[in-house]
Coordinates of C-alpha atoms and ligand atoms in Angstrom, one line a residue:
X4 CA -13.3 -46.1 1.6
X5 CA -15.1 -43.1 0.1
X6 CA -12.5 -40.4 -0.7
X7 CA -13.0 -37.5 1.7
X8 CA -11.8 -33.9 1.3
X9 CA -11.2 -31.7 4.3
X10 CA -11.0 -27.9 3.7
X11 CA -9.0 -25.9 6.3
X12 CA -9.9 -22.3 5.9
X13 CA -7.3 -21.4 8.6
X14 CA -7.7 -17.7 9.7
X15 CA -9.8 -16.7 6.7
X16 CA -11.9 -15.0 5.4
X17 CA -12.2 -11.7 7.3
X18 CA -16.0 -11.3 7.4
X19 CA -19.1 -13.4 8.0
X20 CA -20.6 -12.3 4.6
X21 CA -17.4 -13.6 2.8
X22 CA -17.5 -16.8 4.8
X23 CA -21.1 -17.3 4.0
X24 CA -20.6 -16.8 0.2
X25 CA -17.6 -19.1 0.2
X26 CA -19.6 -21.7 2.0
X27 CA -22.4 -21.4 -0.6
X28 CA -19.8 -22.6 -3.2
X29 CA -19.2 -25.7 -1.0
X30 CA -22.9 -26.3 -0.8
X31 CA -23.3 -26.2 -4.6
X32 CA -20.2 -28.4 -4.9
X33 CA -21.7 -31.0 -2.5
X34 CA -24.9 -31.0 -4.4
X35 CA -23.2 -31.5 -7.8
X36 CA -20.8 -34.2 -6.5
X37 CA -22.8 -36.4 -4.2
X38 CA -20.3 -39.3 -4.5
X39 CA -17.6 -37.5 -2.5
X40 CA -17.6 -36.4 1.0
X41 CA -16.6 -32.8 2.0
X42 CA -15.8 -31.4 5.4
X43 CA -15.2 -27.6 5.8
X44 CA -13.2 -26.4 8.8
X45 CA -13.9 -22.7 9.2
X46 CA -12.8 -20.4 12.0
X47 CA -14.9 -20.9 15.2
X48 CA -16.7 -17.5 14.8
X49 CA -18.5 -18.6 11.6
X50 CA -19.6 -22.1 12.7
X51 CA -23.0 -21.2 14.0
X52 CA -24.1 -19.2 10.9
X53 CA -22.6 -21.8 8.5
X54 CA -24.4 -24.6 10.4
X55 CA -27.7 -22.8 9.9
X56 CA -26.9 -22.3 6.2
X57 CA -26.1 -26.0 5.9
X58 CA -29.4 -27.0 7.5
X59 CA -31.3 -25.0 4.9
X60 CA -29.7 -26.8 2.0
X61 CA -29.5 -30.3 3.4
X62 CA -26.4 -31.4 1.6
X63 CA -25.7 -34.6 3.4
X64 CA -22.2 -35.1 2.0
X65 CA -21.1 -31.8 3.4
X66 CA -20.2 -31.5 7.1
X67 CA -18.6 -28.9 9.4
X68 CA -15.5 -29.2 11.6
X69 CA -13.3 -27.0 13.8
X70 CA -9.6 -26.3 13.5
X71 CA -8.8 -27.0 17.2
X72 CA -10.4 -27.6 20.6
X73 CA -9.5 -27.1 24.2
X74 CA -7.6 -29.8 26.3
X75 CA -10.3 -29.5 29.0
X76 CA -14.0 -30.1 29.0
X77 CA -15.1 -26.9 30.9
X78 CA -14.0 -24.3 33.4
X79 CA -11.7 -21.3 33.9
X80 CA -9.8 -21.5 30.6
X81 CA -10.1 -18.0 29.1
X82 CA -10.1 -18.0 25.3
X83 CA -10.6 -21.7 24.9
X84 CA -13.4 -23.6 23.1
X85 CA -14.5 -27.0 24.3
X86 CA -15.4 -30.1 22.3
X87 CA -18.9 -30.0 23.7
X88 CA -19.4 -26.4 22.5
X89 CA -18.3 -27.4 19.0
X90 CA -20.5 -30.4 19.0
X91 CA -23.5 -28.3 20.1
X92 CA -22.6 -25.8 17.3
X93 CA -23.1 -28.5 14.6
X94 CA -19.5 -29.7 14.3
X95 CA -18.7 -33.3 13.6
X96 CA -15.0 -33.2 13.0
X97 CA -12.0 -31.4 14.6
X98 CA -8.4 -31.0 13.6
X99 CA -5.9 -31.9 16.2
X100 CA -2.2 -31.0 16.2
X101 CA -2.0 -29.1 12.9
X102 CA 1.6 -28.1 12.6
X103 CA 0.6 -24.4 12.6
X104 CA -1.2 -25.0 15.9
X105 CA 1.6 -27.1 17.4
X106 CA 4.0 -24.3 16.5
X107 CA 1.8 -21.3 17.7
X108 CA 1.1 -22.9 21.1
X109 CA 4.2 -25.0 21.4
X110 CA 2.0 -28.0 22.1
X111 CA 3.6 -31.0 23.8
X112 CA 2.7 -34.6 22.9
X113 CA 0.8 -34.8 26.2
X114 CA -1.3 -31.8 25.3
X115 CA -2.1 -33.2 21.9
X116 CA -3.2 -36.4 23.6
X117 CA -5.5 -34.4 25.9
X118 CA -7.1 -32.7 23.0
X119 CA -7.6 -36.1 21.2
X120 CA -9.2 -37.6 24.3
X121 CA -11.5 -34.5 24.6
X122 CA -12.6 -34.9 21.0
X123 CA -13.6 -38.5 21.6
X124 CA -15.4 -37.6 24.9
X125 CA -17.4 -34.9 23.0
X126 CA -18.3 -37.2 20.1
X127 CA -16.2 -35.4 17.5
X128 CA -14.3 -37.3 14.9
X129 CA -10.6 -36.3 15.3
X130 CA -8.3 -35.6 12.4
X131 CA -4.9 -36.0 13.9
X132 CA -2.2 -34.2 11.9
X133 CA 1.4 -35.6 11.9
X134 CA 4.3 -34.5 10.0
X135 CA 8.0 -34.3 10.4
X136 CA 9.2 -30.9 11.6
X137 CA 12.9 -31.6 11.3
X138 CA 13.2 -32.8 7.8
X139 CA 14.5 -30.3 5.4
X140 CA 14.3 -32.2 2.1
X141 CA 11.6 -33.9 0.2
X142 CA 13.1 -37.4 0.4
X143 CA 14.1 -37.5 4.1
X144 CA 11.5 -39.1 6.3
X145 CA 12.0 -38.9 10.1
X146 CA 10.2 -42.2 11.0
X147 CA 11.0 -42.0 14.7
X148 CA 9.5 -38.6 15.0
X149 CA 6.3 -39.7 13.1
X150 CA 6.0 -42.8 15.3
X151 CA 6.4 -40.7 18.4
X152 CA 3.7 -38.2 17.2
X153 CA 1.3 -41.1 16.5
X154 CA 1.9 -43.2 19.6
X155 CA 1.9 -40.4 22.1
X156 CA -1.3 -38.8 20.7
X157 CA -3.1 -42.1 20.8
X158 CA -2.3 -43.0 24.4
X159 CA -5.0 -43.9 27.0
X160 CA -7.8 -44.3 24.5
X161 CA -11.0 -45.7 26.0
X162 CA -11.1 -49.5 25.4
X163 CA -14.4 -49.3 23.5
X164 CA -12.9 -46.7 21.1
X165 CA -14.1 -47.9 17.7
X166 CA -15.1 -44.7 16.0
X167 CA -14.0 -43.4 12.7
X168 CA -10.9 -41.1 12.8
X169 CA -8.3 -39.7 10.5
X170 CA -4.6 -39.4 10.5
X171 CA -3.3 -36.7 8.2
X172 CA 0.2 -36.9 7.0
X173 CA 1.4 -33.3 6.4
X174 CA 5.1 -32.8 5.9
X175 CA 5.7 -29.4 7.4
X176 CA 7.8 -28.2 4.4
X177 CA 4.9 -28.9 2.1
X178 CA 2.3 -26.8 3.9
X179 CA 1.6 -23.6 1.9
X180 CA 4.8 -23.9 -0.1
X181 CA 3.5 -25.2 -3.4
X182 CA 5.8 -28.3 -2.9
X183 CA 4.1 -31.7 -2.4
X184 CA 5.6 -34.9 -1.3
X185 CA 6.0 -37.4 -4.1
X186 CA 3.5 -40.3 -4.5
X187 CA 6.1 -43.0 -3.6
X188 CA 7.0 -41.2 -0.4
X189 CA 3.3 -40.6 0.6
X190 CA 2.6 -44.3 -0.1
X191 CA 5.6 -45.4 2.0
X192 CA 4.6 -43.1 4.9
X193 CA 1.0 -44.1 4.7
X194 CA 2.0 -47.8 4.9
X195 CA 4.2 -47.0 7.9
X196 CA 1.4 -45.1 9.7
X197 CA -1.0 -48.0 9.1
X198 CA 1.6 -50.3 10.7
X199 CA 1.9 -48.0 13.7
X200 CA -1.8 -47.9 14.0
X201 CA -2.0 -51.7 13.7
X202 CA 0.4 -52.0 16.7
X203 CA -2.1 -50.0 18.7
X204 CA -5.0 -52.1 17.5
X205 CA -6.5 -49.1 15.6
X206 CA -5.9 -50.0 11.9
X207 CA -9.5 -50.7 11.0
X208 CA -11.3 -47.4 11.7
X209 CA -8.6 -45.1 10.5
X210 CA -8.5 -43.1 7.3
X211 CA -5.1 -41.8 6.1
X212 CA -5.1 -38.3 4.6
X213 CA -2.4 -36.4 2.8
X214 CA -2.0 -32.6 3.2
X215 CA 0.5 -30.1 1.9
X216 CA 0.0 -27.9 -1.2
X217 CA -2.9 -30.0 -2.6
X218 CA -4.3 -27.8 -5.4
X219 CA -5.9 -28.0 -8.8
X220 CA -2.5 -28.8 -10.3
X221 CA -0.9 -31.3 -7.8
X222 CA -4.2 -33.2 -7.4
X223 CA -3.7 -34.7 -10.9
X224 CA -0.8 -36.8 -9.6
X225 CA -1.9 -37.1 -6.0
X226 CA -5.3 -38.6 -6.9
X227 CA -3.4 -41.8 -8.1
X228 CA -2.4 -42.6 -4.5
X229 CA -3.7 -46.0 -3.4
X230 CA -3.0 -45.9 0.3
X231 CA -4.6 -42.6 1.0
X232 CA -8.3 -42.1 1.8
X233 CA -8.6 -38.4 1.3
X234 CA -6.9 -35.0 1.4
X235 CA -6.5 -32.1 3.8
X236 CA -6.5 -28.8 1.8
X237 CA -5.5 -25.4 3.0
X238 CA -4.9 -22.5 0.6
X239 CA -6.9 -24.0 -2.2
X240 CA -10.0 -24.2 0.0
X241 CA -10.4 -20.4 -0.3
X242 CA -10.5 -20.5 -4.1
X243 CA -13.7 -22.0 -5.6
X244 CA -12.2 -22.6 -9.0
X245 CA -9.4 -24.6 -7.4
X246 CA -11.4 -26.6 -4.9
X247 CA -14.0 -27.4 -7.5
X248 CA -11.3 -28.8 -9.8
X249 CA -9.8 -30.8 -6.9
X250 CA -13.2 -32.3 -6.2
X251 CA -13.9 -33.0 -9.8
X252 CA -10.6 -34.9 -10.2
X253 CA -11.3 -36.9 -7.1
X254 CA -14.9 -37.6 -8.1
X255 CA -13.7 -39.0 -11.4
X256 CA -11.6 -41.6 -9.6
X257 CA -14.4 -42.8 -7.3
Ligands
PEP14 C1 -3.1 -27.3 5.7 O1 -3.5 -26.2 6.2 O2 -3.3 -28.3 6.4 C2 -2.5 -27.4 4.4 C3 -2.1 -28.5 3.9 O3 -2.3 -26.2 3.7 P1 -1.9 -26.0 2.2 O4 -2.9 -26.9 1.4 O5 -2.1 -24.6 1.9 O6 -0.5 -26.5 2.0

C-alpha cells in the first residue's frame, strides 16, 4: 500500500492567512513528492478556503479531512458539524476518536460508533484512532482496551461496507510528548489490530497508521516499520522544515 501521511493541525493556526500559507507549503510538498499521499486535517473554519486553494493547484496526491464530525446527520445540535457538511466542503477524510477529542467530550464507545457510522453514511473515509489510555509505560500494552476500542467502534457496519478506512494506533503517552513507541511494539500492536479486524471481516480494506511524536528525528527509525501503512502527525505538521523532512524520508522508502 502507498504510504500515507495524515497531518493533524489540531487547533492551529490562529488566522486564515497563516492557514493559507501553511497549506501552500503542503501544496508544494505534494507537487515535489508525487509518489506519496498527503492528507491535511485543518480546523473546520479553514476548510472552505483551503479547498478552493487546492482546486487551483490540482495536486491530486493532497486531500483534505476534518478532525471530528457530529454523531447525527442533521438537526438541533448546536455547535456540531455533520459529515454531509464536511463532504460538501471538499473533505474526503475524517478523524474519529482522537484521544484529545475522546477526553475533551468524554466520548463513550457508543458515541464513537455513531460518529463512525455517520462518516460512512456521508462518504467520508474514517481514520479511527485507538490507543491505550491506561498504560503508563512504553512497554505495557493494554490489549483488552485496544480490542474494546476497535470492536465497539466498528459495530453495526452496513453489510456492503467495503471502502477504504484507517486505524491509527496512537498510544496516549506518546502524543505531543516527544516519546515514540518502539518499532517492535508498534509492529506487535499493528499485528494485533489486523487480527481484530480480520475477526470482523475487515482486514482487507484497512490501513494501519502509527501516531505519537512522529517528527523529523523519530521518522528515521519509524519509516522501517513493515506493518504500518502511514503516519498520523500532529505537532510537526505546523513546521514546514519538519514535515518536509518526514515526507522526504518516507518517499525515499517507497
Ligand atoms: C496527533 O495529534 O495525533 C499526534 C500524534 O500528535 P503529535 O504528533 O504531536 O504527537
